[in-house]
PDB file of C-alpha atoms in Angstrom:
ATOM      1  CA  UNK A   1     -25.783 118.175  -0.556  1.00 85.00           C
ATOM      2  CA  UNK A   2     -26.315 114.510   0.720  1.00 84.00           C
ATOM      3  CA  UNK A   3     -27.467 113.694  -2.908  1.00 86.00           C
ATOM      4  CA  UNK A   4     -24.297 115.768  -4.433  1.00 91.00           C
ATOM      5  CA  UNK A   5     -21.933 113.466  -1.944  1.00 90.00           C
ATOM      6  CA  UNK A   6     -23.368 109.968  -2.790  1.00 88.00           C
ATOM      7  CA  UNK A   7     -23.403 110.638  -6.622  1.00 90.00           C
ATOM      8  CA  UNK A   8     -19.498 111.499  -6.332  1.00 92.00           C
ATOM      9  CA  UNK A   9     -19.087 108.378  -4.393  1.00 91.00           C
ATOM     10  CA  UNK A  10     -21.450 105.995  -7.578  1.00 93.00           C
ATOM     11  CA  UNK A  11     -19.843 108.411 -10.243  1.00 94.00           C
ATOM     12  CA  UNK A  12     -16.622 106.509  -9.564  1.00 93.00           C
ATOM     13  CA  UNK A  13     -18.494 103.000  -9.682  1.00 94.00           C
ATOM     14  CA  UNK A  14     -19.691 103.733 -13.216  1.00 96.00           C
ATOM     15  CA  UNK A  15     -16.226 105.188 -14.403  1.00 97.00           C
ATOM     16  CA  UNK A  16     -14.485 102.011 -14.172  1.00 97.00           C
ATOM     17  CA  UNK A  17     -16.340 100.043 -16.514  1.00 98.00           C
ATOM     18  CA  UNK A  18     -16.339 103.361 -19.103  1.00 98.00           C
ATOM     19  CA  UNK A  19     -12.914 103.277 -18.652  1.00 98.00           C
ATOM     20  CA  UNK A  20     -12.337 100.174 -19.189  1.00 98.00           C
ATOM     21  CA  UNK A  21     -14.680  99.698 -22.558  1.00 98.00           C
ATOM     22  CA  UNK A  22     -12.929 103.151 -23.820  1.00 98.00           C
ATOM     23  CA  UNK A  23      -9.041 102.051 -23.191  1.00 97.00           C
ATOM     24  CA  UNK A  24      -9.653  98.203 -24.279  1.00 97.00           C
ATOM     25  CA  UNK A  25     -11.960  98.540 -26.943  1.00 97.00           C
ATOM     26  CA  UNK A  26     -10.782 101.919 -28.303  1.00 97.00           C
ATOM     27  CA  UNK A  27      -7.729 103.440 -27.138  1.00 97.00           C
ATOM     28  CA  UNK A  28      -9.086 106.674 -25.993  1.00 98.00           C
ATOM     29  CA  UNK A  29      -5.955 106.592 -23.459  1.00 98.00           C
ATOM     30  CA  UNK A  30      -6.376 110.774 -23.243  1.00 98.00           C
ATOM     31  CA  UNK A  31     -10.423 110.635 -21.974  1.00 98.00           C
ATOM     32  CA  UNK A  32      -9.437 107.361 -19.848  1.00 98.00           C
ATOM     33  CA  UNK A  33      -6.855 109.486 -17.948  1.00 98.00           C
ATOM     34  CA  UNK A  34      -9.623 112.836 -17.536  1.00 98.00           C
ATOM     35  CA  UNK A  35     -12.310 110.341 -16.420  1.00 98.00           C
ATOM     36  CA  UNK A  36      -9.410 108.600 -14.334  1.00 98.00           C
ATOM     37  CA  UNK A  37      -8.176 112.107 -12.739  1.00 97.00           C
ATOM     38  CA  UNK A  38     -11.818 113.046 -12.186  1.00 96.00           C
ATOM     39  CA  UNK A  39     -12.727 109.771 -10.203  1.00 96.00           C
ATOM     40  CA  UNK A  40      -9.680 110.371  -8.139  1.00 94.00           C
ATOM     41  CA  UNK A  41     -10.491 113.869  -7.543  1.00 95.00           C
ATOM     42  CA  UNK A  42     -14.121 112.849  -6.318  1.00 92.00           C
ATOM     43  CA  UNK A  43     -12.318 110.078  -3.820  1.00 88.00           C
ATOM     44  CA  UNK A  44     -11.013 112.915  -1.672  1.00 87.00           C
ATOM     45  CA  UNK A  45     -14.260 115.561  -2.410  1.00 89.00           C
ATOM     46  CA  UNK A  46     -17.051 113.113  -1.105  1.00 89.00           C
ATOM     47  CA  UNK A  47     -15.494 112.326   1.572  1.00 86.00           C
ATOM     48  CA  UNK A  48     -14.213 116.249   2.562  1.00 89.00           C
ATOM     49  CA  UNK A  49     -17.952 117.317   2.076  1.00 91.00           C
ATOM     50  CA  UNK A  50     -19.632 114.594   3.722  1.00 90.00           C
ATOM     51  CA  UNK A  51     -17.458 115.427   7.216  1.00 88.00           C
ATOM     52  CA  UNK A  52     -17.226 119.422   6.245  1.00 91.00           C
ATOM     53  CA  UNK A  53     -21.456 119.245   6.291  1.00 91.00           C
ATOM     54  CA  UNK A  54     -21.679 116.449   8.966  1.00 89.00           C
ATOM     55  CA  UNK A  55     -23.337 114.294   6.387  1.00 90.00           C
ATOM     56  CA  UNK A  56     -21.090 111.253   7.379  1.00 88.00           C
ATOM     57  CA  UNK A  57     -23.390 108.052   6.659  1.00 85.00           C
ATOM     58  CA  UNK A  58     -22.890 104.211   7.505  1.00 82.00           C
ATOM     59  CA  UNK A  59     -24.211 104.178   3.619  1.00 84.00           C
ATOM     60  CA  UNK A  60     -21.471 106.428   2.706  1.00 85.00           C
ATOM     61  CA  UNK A  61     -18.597 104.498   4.698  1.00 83.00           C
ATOM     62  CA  UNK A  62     -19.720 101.268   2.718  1.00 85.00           C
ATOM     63  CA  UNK A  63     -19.752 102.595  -0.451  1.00 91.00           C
ATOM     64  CA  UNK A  64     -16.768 104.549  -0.399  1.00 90.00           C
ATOM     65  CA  UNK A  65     -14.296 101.770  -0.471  1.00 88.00           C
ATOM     66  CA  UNK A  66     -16.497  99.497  -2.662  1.00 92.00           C
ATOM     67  CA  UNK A  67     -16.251 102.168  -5.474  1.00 94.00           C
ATOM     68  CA  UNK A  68     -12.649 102.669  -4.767  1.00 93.00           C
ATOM     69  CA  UNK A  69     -12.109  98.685  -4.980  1.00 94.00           C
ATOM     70  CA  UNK A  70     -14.415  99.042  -8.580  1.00 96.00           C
ATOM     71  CA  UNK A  71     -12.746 101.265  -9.968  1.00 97.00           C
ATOM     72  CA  UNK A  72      -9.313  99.870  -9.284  1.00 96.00           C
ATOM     73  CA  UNK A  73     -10.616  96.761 -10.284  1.00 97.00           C
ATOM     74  CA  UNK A  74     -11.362  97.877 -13.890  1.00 98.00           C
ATOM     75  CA  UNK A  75      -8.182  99.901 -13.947  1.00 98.00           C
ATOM     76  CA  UNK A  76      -5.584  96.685 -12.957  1.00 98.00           C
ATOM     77  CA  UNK A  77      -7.376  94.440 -15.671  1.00 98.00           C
ATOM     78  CA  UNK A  78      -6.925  97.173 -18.507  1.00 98.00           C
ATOM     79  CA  UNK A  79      -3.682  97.832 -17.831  1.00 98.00           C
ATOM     80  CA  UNK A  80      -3.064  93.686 -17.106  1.00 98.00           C
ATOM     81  CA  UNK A  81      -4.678  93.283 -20.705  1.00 98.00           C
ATOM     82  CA  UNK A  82      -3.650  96.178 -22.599  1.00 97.00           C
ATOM     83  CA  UNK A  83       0.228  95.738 -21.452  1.00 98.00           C
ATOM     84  CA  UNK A  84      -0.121  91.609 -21.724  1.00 97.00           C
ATOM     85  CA  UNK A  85       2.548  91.318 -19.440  1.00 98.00           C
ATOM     86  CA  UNK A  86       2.771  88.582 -16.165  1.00 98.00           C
ATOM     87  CA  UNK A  87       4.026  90.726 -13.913  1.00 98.00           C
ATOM     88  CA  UNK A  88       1.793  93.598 -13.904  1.00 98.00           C
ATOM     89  CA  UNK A  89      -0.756  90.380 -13.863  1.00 98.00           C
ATOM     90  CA  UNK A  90       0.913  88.726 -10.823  1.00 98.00           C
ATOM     91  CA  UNK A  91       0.948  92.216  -8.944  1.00 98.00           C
ATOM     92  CA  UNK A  92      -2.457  93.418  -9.637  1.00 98.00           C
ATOM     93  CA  UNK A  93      -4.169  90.116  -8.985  1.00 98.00           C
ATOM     94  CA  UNK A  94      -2.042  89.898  -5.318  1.00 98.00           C
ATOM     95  CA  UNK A  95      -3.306  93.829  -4.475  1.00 98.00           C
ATOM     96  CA  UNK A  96      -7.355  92.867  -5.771  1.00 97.00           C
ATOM     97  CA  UNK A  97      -6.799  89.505  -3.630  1.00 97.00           C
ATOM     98  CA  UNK A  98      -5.874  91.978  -0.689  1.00 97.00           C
ATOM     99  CA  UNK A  99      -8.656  94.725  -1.242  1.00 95.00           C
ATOM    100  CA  UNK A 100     -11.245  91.041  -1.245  1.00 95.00           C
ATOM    101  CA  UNK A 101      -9.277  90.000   2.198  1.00 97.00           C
ATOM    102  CA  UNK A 102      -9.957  93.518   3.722  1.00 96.00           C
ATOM    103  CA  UNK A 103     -13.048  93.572   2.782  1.00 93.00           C
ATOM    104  CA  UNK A 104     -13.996  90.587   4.428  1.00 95.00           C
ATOM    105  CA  UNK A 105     -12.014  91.381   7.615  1.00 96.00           C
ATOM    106  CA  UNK A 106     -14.450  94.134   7.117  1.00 93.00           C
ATOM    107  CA  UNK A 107     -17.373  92.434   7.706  1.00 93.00           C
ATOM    108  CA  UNK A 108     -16.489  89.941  10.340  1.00 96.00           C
ATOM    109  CA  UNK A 109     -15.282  92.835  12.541  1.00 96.00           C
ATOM    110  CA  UNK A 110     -18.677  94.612  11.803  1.00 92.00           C
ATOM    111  CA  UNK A 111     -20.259  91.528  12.816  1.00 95.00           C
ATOM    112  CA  UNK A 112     -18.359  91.178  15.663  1.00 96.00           C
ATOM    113  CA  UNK A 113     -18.661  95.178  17.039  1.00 96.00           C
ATOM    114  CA  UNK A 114     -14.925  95.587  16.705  1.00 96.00           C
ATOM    115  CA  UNK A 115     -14.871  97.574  13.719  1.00 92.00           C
ATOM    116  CA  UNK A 116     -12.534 100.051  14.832  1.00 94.00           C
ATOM    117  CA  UNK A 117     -10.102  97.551  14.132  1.00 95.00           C
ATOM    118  CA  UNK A 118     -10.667  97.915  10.491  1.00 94.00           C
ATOM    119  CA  UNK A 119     -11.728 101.555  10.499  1.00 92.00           C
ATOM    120  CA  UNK A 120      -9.530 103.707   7.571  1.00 90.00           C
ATOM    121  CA  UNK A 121      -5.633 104.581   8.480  1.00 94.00           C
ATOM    122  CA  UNK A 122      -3.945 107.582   7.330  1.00 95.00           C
ATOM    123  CA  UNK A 123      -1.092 104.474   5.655  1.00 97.00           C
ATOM    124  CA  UNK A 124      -4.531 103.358   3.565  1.00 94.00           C
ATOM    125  CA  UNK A 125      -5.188 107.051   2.442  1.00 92.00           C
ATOM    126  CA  UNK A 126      -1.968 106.932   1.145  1.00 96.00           C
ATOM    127  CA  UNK A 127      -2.319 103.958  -0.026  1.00 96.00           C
ATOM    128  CA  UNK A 128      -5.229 104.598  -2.147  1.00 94.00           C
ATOM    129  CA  UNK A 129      -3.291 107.868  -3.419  1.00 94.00           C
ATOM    130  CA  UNK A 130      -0.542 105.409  -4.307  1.00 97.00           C
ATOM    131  CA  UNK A 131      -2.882 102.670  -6.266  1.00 97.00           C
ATOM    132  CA  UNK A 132      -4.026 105.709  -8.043  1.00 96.00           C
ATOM    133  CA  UNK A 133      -0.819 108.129  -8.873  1.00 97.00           C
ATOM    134  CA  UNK A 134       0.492 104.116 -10.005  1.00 98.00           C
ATOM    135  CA  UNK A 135      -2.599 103.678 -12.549  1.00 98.00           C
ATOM    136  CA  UNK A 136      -2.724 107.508 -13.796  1.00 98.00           C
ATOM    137  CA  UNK A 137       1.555 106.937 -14.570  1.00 98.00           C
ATOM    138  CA  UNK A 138       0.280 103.623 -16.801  1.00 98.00           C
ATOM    139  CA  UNK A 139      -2.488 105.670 -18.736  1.00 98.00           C
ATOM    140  CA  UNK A 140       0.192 108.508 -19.212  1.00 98.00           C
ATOM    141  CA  UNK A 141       2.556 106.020 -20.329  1.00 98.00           C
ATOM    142  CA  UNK A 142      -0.012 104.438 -22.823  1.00 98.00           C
ATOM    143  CA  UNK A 143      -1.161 107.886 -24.133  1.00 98.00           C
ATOM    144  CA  UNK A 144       2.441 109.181 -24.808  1.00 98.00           C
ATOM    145  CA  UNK A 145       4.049 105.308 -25.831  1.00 97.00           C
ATOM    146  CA  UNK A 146       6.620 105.732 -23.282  1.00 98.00           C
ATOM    147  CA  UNK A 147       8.181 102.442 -22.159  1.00 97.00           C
ATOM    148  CA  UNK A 148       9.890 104.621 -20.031  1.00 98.00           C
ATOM    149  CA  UNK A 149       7.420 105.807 -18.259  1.00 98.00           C
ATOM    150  CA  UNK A 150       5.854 102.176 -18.555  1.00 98.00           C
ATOM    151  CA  UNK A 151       8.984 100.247 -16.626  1.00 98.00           C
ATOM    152  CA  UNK A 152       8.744 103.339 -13.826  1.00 98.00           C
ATOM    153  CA  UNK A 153       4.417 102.671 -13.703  1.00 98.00           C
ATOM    154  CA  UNK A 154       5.841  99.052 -13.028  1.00 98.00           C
ATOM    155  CA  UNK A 155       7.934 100.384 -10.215  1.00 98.00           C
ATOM    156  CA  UNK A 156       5.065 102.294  -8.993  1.00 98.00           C
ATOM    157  CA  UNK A 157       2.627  99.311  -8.715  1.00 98.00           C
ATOM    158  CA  UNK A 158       5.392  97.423  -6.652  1.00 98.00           C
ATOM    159  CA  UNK A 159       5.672 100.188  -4.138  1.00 98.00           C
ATOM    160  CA  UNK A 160       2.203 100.226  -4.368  1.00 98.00           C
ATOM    161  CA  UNK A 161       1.384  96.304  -3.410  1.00 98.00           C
ATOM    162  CA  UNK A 162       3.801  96.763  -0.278  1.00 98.00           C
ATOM    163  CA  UNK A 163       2.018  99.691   0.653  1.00 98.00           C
ATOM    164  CA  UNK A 164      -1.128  97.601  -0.081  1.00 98.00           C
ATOM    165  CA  UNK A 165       0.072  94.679   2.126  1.00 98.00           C
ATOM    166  CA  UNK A 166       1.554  96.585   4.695  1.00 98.00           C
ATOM    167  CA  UNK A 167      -1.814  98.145   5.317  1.00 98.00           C
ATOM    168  CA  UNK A 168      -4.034  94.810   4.902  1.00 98.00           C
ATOM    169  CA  UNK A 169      -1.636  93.054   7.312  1.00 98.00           C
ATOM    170  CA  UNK A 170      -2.493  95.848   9.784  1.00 97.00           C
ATOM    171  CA  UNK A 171      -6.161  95.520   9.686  1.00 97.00           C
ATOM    172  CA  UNK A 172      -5.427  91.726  10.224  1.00 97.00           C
ATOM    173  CA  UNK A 173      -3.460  91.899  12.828  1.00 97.00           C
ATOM    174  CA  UNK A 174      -5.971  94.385  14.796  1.00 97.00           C
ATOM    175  CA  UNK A 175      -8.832  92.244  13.899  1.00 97.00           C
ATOM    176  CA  UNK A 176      -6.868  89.210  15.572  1.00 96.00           C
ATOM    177  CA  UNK A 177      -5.808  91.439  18.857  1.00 95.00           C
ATOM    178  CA  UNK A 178      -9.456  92.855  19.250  1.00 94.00           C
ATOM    179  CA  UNK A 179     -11.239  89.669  18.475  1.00 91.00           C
ATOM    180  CA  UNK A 180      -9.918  88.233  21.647  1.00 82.00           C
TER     181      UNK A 180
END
């Protein structure tokens, strides 16, 4: 089961270079959104099993958000490339500057045995669910050639960067009050 859990976890590191190569390159908008949906799906399912079968593991924990970050990552640039616009530029580059900040509050608390101060909120679980409902409206938009549906994926991925902040300014602030 330990092997089922951490290939979940790296499935979604490889999907979001496939996705991006099959939306960029080809236009396959219909498999990006399956492969999409199905990385999603294993962000809640690794995690469920791993503390459903006490197979929670510091290599788990670190992975997890790194393939979250990856696969967001490849997601923001597609849609930032395939949509050519500034804004959706301007906001995904400010919510992949944020992920990089958290992640290295990440590490200093780690260093510094305060890393409850950076441990997951319930506001970042939603926050991920967020990122992704934002980036699964875009690839429905694309696949259908709504701008409709386009301008409200725009919406989405403002909601979604003050969600984003919101929670990185948390972590920041409880790094600051526990590293004291």
């Amino acid at each position: 089961m330990k092997n089922f859990i951490n290939f979940l976890t790296v499935s979604r590191l490889l999907s979001g270079p496939i996705i991006f190569v099959s939306i960029t390159f080809f236009n396959y908008y219909l498999f990006a959104l399956i492969l999409f949906l199905l990385s999603a799906i294993t962000d809640f399912f690794d995690g469920f099993l791993a503390r459903k079968y006490y197979l929670v593991s510091s290599f788990g924990e670190m992975l997890d958000p790194i393939a979250d970050k990856v696969l967001l990552l490849f997601l923001l640039f597609s849609i930032t490339l395939i949509t050519q616009d500034f804004y959706i530029g301007m906001m995904s580059s400010l919510i992949i500057s944020r992920e990089i900040f958290v992640g290295g509050l990440r590490e200093f608390t780690s260093k510094n045995n305060i890393s409850s101060a950076t441990e997951v909120t319930f506001l970042a679980k939603v926050k991920t669910s967020i990122q992704f409902i934002t980036i699964s409206s875009y690839l429905v938009s694309f696949l259908i050639g709504s701008s409709i549906l386009l301008f409200i994926s725009s919406f989405l991925l403002f909601i979604s960067l003050l969600v984003t902040f919101k929670t990185g300014l948390d972590y920041f602030f409880n790094t600051i009050i526990k590293s004291k």
